[in-house]
Amino acid sequence: MAIYLLVIILIAIIFFLRKNIPAYVPILMYHRIAEVPNDRNSLPPEKFAWQLNYLHEHGFHTITPAMLYAFYTQGTALPHKPILLTFDDGYTDNYTVALPLLKKYNMTSVVFPISEWVGKKNHWENFGKQETTTMDWQVLESWLQAGQTIASHTQNHPFLHVCKQPQLQEELCGSKKSLESKLKINTDFLCYPYGKFNQAVVHAAKKAGYKAAFAIFENVNLRKIDLFALPRIPIPDHQSKWEFRLKVSCLFIVFIALRKWEREFKQYRKKYFQHK
Ligand SMILES: [Zn+2]
């Protein structure tokens, strides 16, 4: 019995690998690049430097959201070992600390500023975060001139899945318009605050004119590419080197898929067998 189960699991894994690995592009999620004690969203600069050096040494090529979109929708070729680097919230240290390192390796990335919080203190994070500032409009322009990308992260960083319709539209359309008019760019891509979304959010994002949206790995279906649920991998402050190596390799999607299957199997077992 056990052997049959093992064979079935192996076939499922091979099937999953054949279908998903060629299309898998790691998308890393960063916030602050700074030394902040007890803040999992602040990666110390020396760790970030090590990670970029690792990507450089191992032949990774950073791509833009537009390149990823063209790959998924038109099959446009990507460079060898593509990877997408993303920064949430638009902190000033992305410009002062991360950008010089990105330039050193000729890498590109995307930042997601919160349009009503551009050039302000980070008081939307009113839960005990260390005070810092976000890039202002002028700095965001310099960010663009340095070959980096900017995309939307709403106006005020709400949990979109609990927003009522008018607020949802306002957050999604308002931030898009604001970035487009102030920076003279197209804002085709969205990043969901906290990675949270539901069907109403996806519908509103499409209606607002976005072409794709970024979420977080844990909250998305990995069986197919969903342009409005692009899976990102969080890089926390304590990120170890071995785990970073795993996260940027194609094995990570298998690792996550197995973890999700295990969870689904346990839920199924609980639902159907526990009370019998
Ligand atoms: Zn955010």
mmCIF file of C-alpha atoms and ligand atoms in Angstrom:
data_model
loop_
_atom_site.group_PDB
_atom_site.id
_atom_site.type_symbol
_atom_site.label_atom_id
_atom_site.label_comp_id
_atom_site.label_asym_id
_atom_site.label_seq_id
_atom_site.Cartn_x
_atom_site.Cartn_y
_atom_site.Cartn_z
ATOM 1 C CA MET A 1 0.000 0.000 0.000
ATOM 2 C CA ALA A 2 2.751 2.410 1.033
ATOM 3 C CA ILE A 3 4.671 1.753 -2.184
ATOM 4 C CA TYR A 4 1.609 2.634 -4.332
ATOM 5 C CA LEU A 5 1.189 5.866 -2.393
ATOM 6 C CA LEU A 6 4.851 6.708 -2.916
ATOM 7 C CA VAL A 7 4.576 6.064 -6.674
ATOM 8 C CA ILE A 8 1.485 8.294 -6.888
ATOM 9 C CA ILE A 9 3.280 11.071 -4.987
ATOM 10 C CA LEU A 10 6.325 10.769 -7.273
ATOM 11 C CA ILE A 11 4.176 10.913 -10.417
ATOM 12 C CA ALA A 12 2.386 13.986 -9.029
ATOM 13 C CA ILE A 13 5.726 15.675 -8.301
ATOM 14 C CA ILE A 14 7.113 14.910 -11.781
ATOM 15 C CA PHE A 15 3.897 16.165 -13.395
ATOM 16 C CA PHE A 16 4.034 19.340 -11.308
ATOM 17 C CA LEU A 17 7.709 19.941 -12.160
ATOM 18 C CA ARG A 18 7.208 19.448 -15.896
ATOM 19 C CA LYS A 19 4.302 21.870 -15.933
ATOM 20 C CA ASN A 20 5.566 24.595 -13.627
ATOM 21 C CA ILE A 21 9.339 24.825 -13.539
ATOM 22 C CA PRO A 22 9.905 26.221 -17.058
ATOM 23 C CA ALA A 23 7.537 29.112 -16.247
ATOM 24 C CA TYR A 24 8.840 29.747 -12.750
ATOM 25 C CA VAL A 25 10.501 33.098 -12.145
ATOM 26 C CA PRO A 26 11.429 33.907 -8.535
ATOM 27 C CA ILE A 27 9.962 37.245 -7.393
ATOM 28 C CA LEU A 28 11.584 38.471 -4.173
ATOM 29 C CA MET A 29 9.789 40.778 -1.743
ATOM 30 C CA TYR A 30 11.834 43.306 0.225
ATOM 31 C CA HIS A 31 10.749 46.241 2.411
ATOM 32 C CA ARG A 32 13.395 48.308 4.189
ATOM 33 C CA ILE A 33 17.125 47.778 3.645
ATOM 34 C CA ALA A 34 18.292 48.890 7.070
ATOM 35 C CA GLU A 35 19.549 47.613 10.397
ATOM 36 C CA VAL A 36 16.454 47.727 12.649
ATOM 37 C CA PRO A 37 16.320 45.436 15.684
ATOM 38 C CA ASN A 38 13.271 43.157 15.878
ATOM 39 C CA ASP A 39 11.764 44.221 12.552
ATOM 40 C CA ARG A 40 11.356 41.266 10.222
ATOM 41 C CA ASN A 41 10.730 43.631 7.288
ATOM 42 C CA SER A 42 14.108 45.372 7.579
ATOM 43 C CA LEU A 43 16.964 43.505 5.963
ATOM 44 C CA PRO A 44 20.439 44.608 7.155
ATOM 45 C CA PRO A 45 22.414 46.211 4.274
ATOM 46 C CA GLU A 46 25.285 43.713 4.495
ATOM 47 C CA LYS A 47 22.827 40.815 4.034
ATOM 48 C CA PHE A 48 21.285 42.553 1.030
ATOM 49 C CA ALA A 49 24.781 43.134 -0.403
ATOM 50 C CA TRP A 50 25.596 39.430 0.062
ATOM 51 C CA GLN A 51 22.347 38.445 -1.700
ATOM 52 C CA LEU A 52 22.959 40.686 -4.734
ATOM 53 C CA ASN A 53 26.516 39.405 -4.953
ATOM 54 C CA TYR A 54 25.185 35.824 -4.818
ATOM 55 C CA LEU A 55 22.717 36.533 -7.656
ATOM 56 C CA HIS A 56 25.476 38.182 -9.684
ATOM 57 C CA GLU A 57 27.979 35.366 -9.144
ATOM 58 C CA HIS A 58 25.420 32.705 -10.032
ATOM 59 C CA GLY A 59 24.363 34.262 -13.319
ATOM 60 C CA PHE A 60 20.918 35.616 -12.397
ATOM 61 C CA HIS A 61 19.458 38.434 -14.506
ATOM 62 C CA THR A 62 17.041 40.927 -12.973
ATOM 63 C CA ILE A 63 13.935 41.699 -15.025
ATOM 64 C CA THR A 64 11.093 44.252 -14.899
ATOM 65 C CA PRO A 65 7.378 43.538 -14.306
ATOM 66 C CA ALA A 66 6.751 44.435 -17.981
ATOM 67 C CA MET A 67 9.238 41.756 -19.090
ATOM 68 C CA LEU A 68 7.546 39.180 -16.847
ATOM 69 C CA TYR A 69 4.138 40.185 -18.215
ATOM 70 C CA ALA A 70 5.342 39.880 -21.843
ATOM 71 C CA PHE A 71 6.790 36.455 -21.040
ATOM 72 C CA TYR A 72 3.521 35.176 -19.556
ATOM 73 C CA THR A 73 1.195 36.717 -22.149
ATOM 74 C CA GLN A 74 3.187 36.583 -25.395
ATOM 75 C CA GLY A 75 5.956 34.109 -24.633
ATOM 76 C CA THR A 76 8.600 36.814 -25.134
ATOM 77 C CA ALA A 77 11.970 35.355 -24.171
ATOM 78 C CA LEU A 78 13.533 36.252 -20.835
ATOM 79 C CA PRO A 79 17.263 36.363 -20.097
ATOM 80 C CA HIS A 80 18.918 33.301 -18.580
ATOM 81 C CA LYS A 81 18.022 32.741 -14.885
ATOM 82 C CA PRO A 82 15.540 35.613 -14.620
ATOM 83 C CA ILE A 83 14.612 37.090 -11.233
ATOM 84 C CA LEU A 84 12.411 40.019 -10.207
ATOM 85 C CA LEU A 85 13.315 42.164 -7.182
ATOM 86 C CA THR A 86 10.505 44.156 -5.533
ATOM 87 C CA PHE A 87 10.455 46.717 -2.699
ATOM 88 C CA ASP A 88 7.213 47.515 -0.861
ATOM 89 C CA ASP A 89 6.195 50.946 0.474
ATOM 90 C CA GLY A 90 8.971 53.109 -1.067
ATOM 91 C CA TYR A 91 11.230 53.699 1.935
ATOM 92 C CA THR A 92 14.040 56.255 1.556
ATOM 93 C CA ASP A 93 16.655 53.592 2.363
ATOM 94 C CA ASN A 94 15.715 51.814 -0.876
ATOM 95 C CA TYR A 95 17.184 54.839 -2.633
ATOM 96 C CA THR A 96 20.109 55.603 -0.322
ATOM 97 C CA VAL A 97 21.198 52.053 0.527
ATOM 98 C CA ALA A 98 19.734 49.566 -1.980
ATOM 99 C CA LEU A 99 20.131 51.596 -5.171
ATOM 100 C CA PRO A 100 23.956 51.972 -5.013
ATOM 101 C CA LEU A 101 24.195 48.182 -4.631
ATOM 102 C CA LEU A 102 21.752 47.576 -7.481
ATOM 103 C CA LYS A 103 23.817 49.936 -9.655
ATOM 104 C CA LYS A 104 27.033 48.137 -8.723
ATOM 105 C CA TYR A 105 25.693 44.936 -10.291
ATOM 106 C CA ASN A 106 23.739 46.674 -13.058
ATOM 107 C CA MET A 107 20.470 45.308 -11.637
ATOM 108 C CA THR A 108 16.934 46.584 -11.937
ATOM 109 C CA SER A 109 14.040 46.409 -9.475
ATOM 110 C CA VAL A 110 10.555 47.749 -8.858
ATOM 111 C CA VAL A 111 9.417 49.856 -5.913
ATOM 112 C CA PHE A 112 5.782 50.115 -4.809
ATOM 113 C CA PRO A 113 5.197 53.514 -3.124
ATOM 114 C CA ILE A 114 1.939 54.281 -1.309
ATOM 115 C CA SER A 115 0.737 57.327 -3.238
ATOM 116 C CA GLU A 116 -0.686 59.307 -0.251
ATOM 117 C CA TRP A 117 2.454 58.592 1.786
ATOM 118 C CA VAL A 118 5.090 59.687 -0.717
ATOM 119 C CA GLY A 119 7.799 61.797 0.978
ATOM 120 C CA LYS A 120 6.295 61.359 4.452
ATOM 121 C CA LYS A 121 7.092 59.610 7.702
ATOM 122 C CA ASN A 122 5.926 55.984 7.855
ATOM 123 C CA HIS A 123 2.996 56.667 10.168
ATOM 124 C CA TRP A 124 0.654 54.333 8.282
ATOM 125 C CA GLU A 125 2.579 51.643 10.165
ATOM 126 C CA ASN A 126 1.157 52.727 13.504
ATOM 127 C CA PHE A 127 2.079 49.479 15.199
ATOM 128 C CA GLY A 128 5.395 50.229 16.828
ATOM 129 C CA LYS A 129 7.636 50.367 13.758
ATOM 130 C CA GLN A 130 10.812 52.445 13.897
ATOM 131 C CA GLU A 131 10.167 55.893 12.412
ATOM 132 C CA THR A 132 11.604 56.479 8.950
ATOM 133 C CA THR A 133 10.681 58.322 5.751
ATOM 134 C CA THR A 134 9.598 57.394 2.262
ATOM 135 C CA MET A 135 11.031 58.650 -1.031
ATOM 136 C CA ASP A 136 9.488 61.956 -2.153
ATOM 137 C CA TRP A 137 8.413 62.651 -5.743
ATOM 138 C CA GLN A 138 11.792 64.063 -6.714
ATOM 139 C CA VAL A 139 13.648 61.053 -5.353
ATOM 140 C CA LEU A 140 11.191 58.751 -7.106
ATOM 141 C CA GLU A 141 12.071 60.536 -10.352
ATOM 142 C CA SER A 142 15.766 59.891 -9.713
ATOM 143 C CA TRP A 143 14.888 56.269 -8.985
ATOM 144 C CA LEU A 144 13.319 56.041 -12.450
ATOM 145 C CA GLN A 145 16.290 57.769 -14.062
ATOM 146 C CA ALA A 146 18.555 55.151 -12.493
ATOM 147 C CA GLY A 147 16.780 52.489 -14.600
ATOM 148 C CA GLN A 148 14.450 51.282 -11.848
ATOM 149 C CA THR A 149 10.669 50.806 -12.059
ATOM 150 C CA ILE A 150 7.739 52.136 -10.016
ATOM 151 C CA ALA A 151 4.302 50.546 -9.658
ATOM 152 C CA SER A 152 1.218 51.021 -7.524
ATOM 153 C CA HIS A 153 0.661 49.970 -3.904
ATOM 154 C CA THR A 154 -2.674 51.815 -3.325
ATOM 155 C CA GLN A 155 -3.194 55.282 -1.799
ATOM 156 C CA ASN A 156 -3.265 54.442 1.911
ATOM 157 C CA HIS A 157 -2.170 50.809 2.289
ATOM 158 C CA PRO A 158 -5.491 49.305 3.466
ATOM 159 C CA PHE A 159 -6.449 45.633 3.662
ATOM 160 C CA LEU A 160 -8.117 45.637 0.237
ATOM 161 C CA HIS A 161 -10.162 42.477 0.838
ATOM 162 C CA VAL A 162 -12.213 44.239 3.539
ATOM 163 C CA CYS A 163 -12.701 47.520 1.623
ATOM 164 C CA LYS A 164 -16.172 48.411 0.348
ATOM 165 C CA GLN A 165 -16.576 49.100 -3.378
ATOM 166 C CA PRO A 166 -16.184 52.921 -3.512
ATOM 167 C CA GLN A 167 -13.075 52.833 -1.323
ATOM 168 C CA LEU A 168 -11.629 49.939 -3.313
ATOM 169 C CA GLN A 169 -12.001 51.845 -6.589
ATOM 170 C CA GLU A 170 -10.606 55.006 -5.024
ATOM 171 C CA GLU A 171 -7.530 53.224 -3.625
ATOM 172 C CA LEU A 172 -6.779 51.449 -6.900
ATOM 173 C CA CYS A 173 -7.650 54.200 -9.428
ATOM 174 C CA GLY A 174 -6.416 57.095 -7.271
ATOM 175 C CA SER A 175 -2.937 55.667 -6.723
ATOM 176 C CA LYS A 176 -2.598 54.761 -10.404
ATOM 177 C CA LYS A 177 -3.612 58.260 -11.533
ATOM 178 C CA SER A 178 -1.399 59.942 -8.989
ATOM 179 C CA LEU A 179 1.762 58.029 -9.992
ATOM 180 C CA GLU A 180 0.989 58.484 -13.665
ATOM 181 C CA SER A 181 0.399 62.240 -13.482
ATOM 182 C CA LYS A 182 3.260 63.072 -11.077
ATOM 183 C CA LEU A 183 5.898 60.814 -12.659
ATOM 184 C CA LYS A 184 4.686 60.656 -16.295
ATOM 185 C CA ILE A 185 4.776 56.871 -16.359
ATOM 186 C CA ASN A 186 2.318 54.076 -17.107
ATOM 187 C CA THR A 187 1.300 52.216 -13.984
ATOM 188 C CA ASP A 188 0.238 48.823 -15.279
ATOM 189 C CA PHE A 189 1.106 46.813 -12.197
ATOM 190 C CA LEU A 190 -0.259 46.669 -8.674
ATOM 191 C CA CYS A 191 1.018 45.241 -5.417
ATOM 192 C CA TYR A 192 -1.613 44.238 -2.828
ATOM 193 C CA PRO A 193 -0.853 45.632 0.657
ATOM 194 C CA TYR A 194 -0.105 42.729 3.054
ATOM 195 C CA GLY A 195 -0.522 40.423 0.023
ATOM 196 C CA LYS A 196 -4.271 40.294 0.774
ATOM 197 C CA PHE A 197 -6.898 40.117 -1.971
ATOM 198 C CA ASN A 198 -10.090 38.357 -3.047
ATOM 199 C CA GLN A 199 -12.171 38.132 -6.221
ATOM 200 C CA ALA A 200 -13.749 41.568 -5.674
ATOM 201 C CA VAL A 201 -10.247 43.090 -5.386
ATOM 202 C CA VAL A 202 -9.087 41.337 -8.567
ATOM 203 C CA HIS A 203 -12.203 42.537 -10.397
ATOM 204 C CA ALA A 204 -11.642 46.127 -9.209
ATOM 205 C CA ALA A 205 -7.953 45.977 -10.169
ATOM 206 C CA LYS A 206 -8.846 44.862 -13.702
ATOM 207 C CA LYS A 207 -11.482 47.593 -13.927
ATOM 208 C CA ALA A 208 -8.929 50.196 -12.802
ATOM 209 C CA GLY A 209 -6.759 49.195 -15.775
ATOM 210 C CA TYR A 210 -4.011 47.129 -14.151
ATOM 211 C CA LYS A 211 -2.522 44.331 -16.245
ATOM 212 C CA ALA A 212 -1.209 42.228 -13.351
ATOM 213 C CA ALA A 213 -0.858 42.269 -9.564
ATOM 214 C CA PHE A 214 1.666 40.973 -7.059
ATOM 215 C CA ALA A 215 0.684 38.983 -3.981
ATOM 216 C CA ILE A 216 2.606 36.755 -1.551
ATOM 217 C CA PHE A 217 3.477 33.101 -2.148
ATOM 218 C CA GLU A 218 1.412 31.691 0.705
ATOM 219 C CA ASN A 219 -1.861 33.235 -0.506
ATOM 220 C CA VAL A 220 -1.860 32.074 -4.118
ATOM 221 C CA ASN A 221 -2.660 28.980 -6.149
ATOM 222 C CA LEU A 222 0.577 27.569 -7.535
ATOM 223 C CA ARG A 223 -0.974 25.174 -10.032
ATOM 224 C CA LYS A 224 -1.243 27.845 -12.706
ATOM 225 C CA ILE A 225 0.113 31.298 -13.421
ATOM 226 C CA ASP A 226 -2.469 33.867 -12.382
ATOM 227 C CA LEU A 227 -1.517 37.378 -13.518
ATOM 228 C CA PHE A 228 -3.539 38.886 -10.653
ATOM 229 C CA ALA A 229 -1.930 36.718 -8.008
ATOM 230 C CA LEU A 230 1.770 36.703 -8.829
ATOM 231 C CA PRO A 231 3.548 34.861 -6.025
ATOM 232 C CA ARG A 232 6.323 36.725 -4.226
ATOM 233 C CA ILE A 233 8.817 35.289 -1.769
ATOM 234 C CA PRO A 234 9.339 37.360 1.405
ATOM 235 C CA ILE A 235 12.969 37.969 2.387
ATOM 236 C CA PRO A 236 12.920 38.596 6.175
ATOM 237 C CA ASP A 237 15.576 40.301 8.296
ATOM 238 C CA HIS A 238 17.022 37.021 9.608
ATOM 239 C CA GLN A 239 17.278 35.432 6.136
ATOM 240 C CA SER A 240 19.951 32.739 6.271
ATOM 241 C CA LYS A 241 22.260 32.164 3.316
ATOM 242 C CA TRP A 242 21.209 28.555 2.692
ATOM 243 C CA GLU A 243 17.535 29.513 2.714
ATOM 244 C CA PHE A 244 18.155 32.390 0.308
ATOM 245 C CA ARG A 245 19.896 29.964 -2.064
ATOM 246 C CA LEU A 246 16.849 27.677 -1.843
ATOM 247 C CA LYS A 247 14.400 30.559 -2.321
ATOM 248 C CA VAL A 248 15.929 31.686 -5.612
ATOM 249 C CA SER A 249 16.237 28.136 -6.989
ATOM 250 C CA CYS A 250 13.428 26.381 -8.845
ATOM 251 C CA LEU A 251 13.327 23.809 -6.040
ATOM 252 C CA PHE A 252 11.593 26.354 -3.831
ATOM 253 C CA ILE A 253 8.315 26.081 -5.745
ATOM 254 C CA VAL A 254 8.397 22.303 -5.186
ATOM 255 C CA PHE A 255 9.135 22.828 -1.507
ATOM 256 C CA ILE A 256 6.194 25.244 -1.136
ATOM 257 C CA ALA A 257 3.883 23.054 -3.232
ATOM 258 C CA LEU A 258 4.641 20.039 -1.014
ATOM 259 C CA ARG A 259 3.970 22.097 2.097
ATOM 260 C CA LYS A 260 0.649 23.285 0.679
ATOM 261 C CA TRP A 261 -0.365 19.758 -0.349
ATOM 262 C CA GLU A 262 0.458 18.517 3.124
ATOM 263 C CA ARG A 263 -1.737 21.240 4.621
ATOM 264 C CA GLU A 264 -4.599 20.524 2.185
ATOM 265 C CA PHE A 265 -4.331 16.786 2.871
ATOM 266 C CA LYS A 266 -4.514 17.378 6.634
ATOM 267 C CA GLN A 267 -7.566 19.623 6.216
ATOM 268 C CA TYR A 268 -9.233 17.003 3.998
ATOM 269 C CA ARG A 269 -8.480 14.272 6.532
ATOM 270 C CA LYS A 270 -9.833 16.402 9.354
ATOM 271 C CA LYS A 271 -12.996 17.214 7.438
ATOM 272 C CA TYR A 272 -13.889 13.695 6.301
ATOM 273 C CA PHE A 273 -12.360 11.269 8.775
ATOM 274 C CA GLN A 274 -12.045 12.875 12.170
ATOM 275 C CA HIS A 275 -15.594 12.348 13.383
ATOM 276 C CA LYS A 276 -16.188 8.914 11.877
HETATM 277 ZN ZN ZN B 1 3.200 47.504 1.816
#
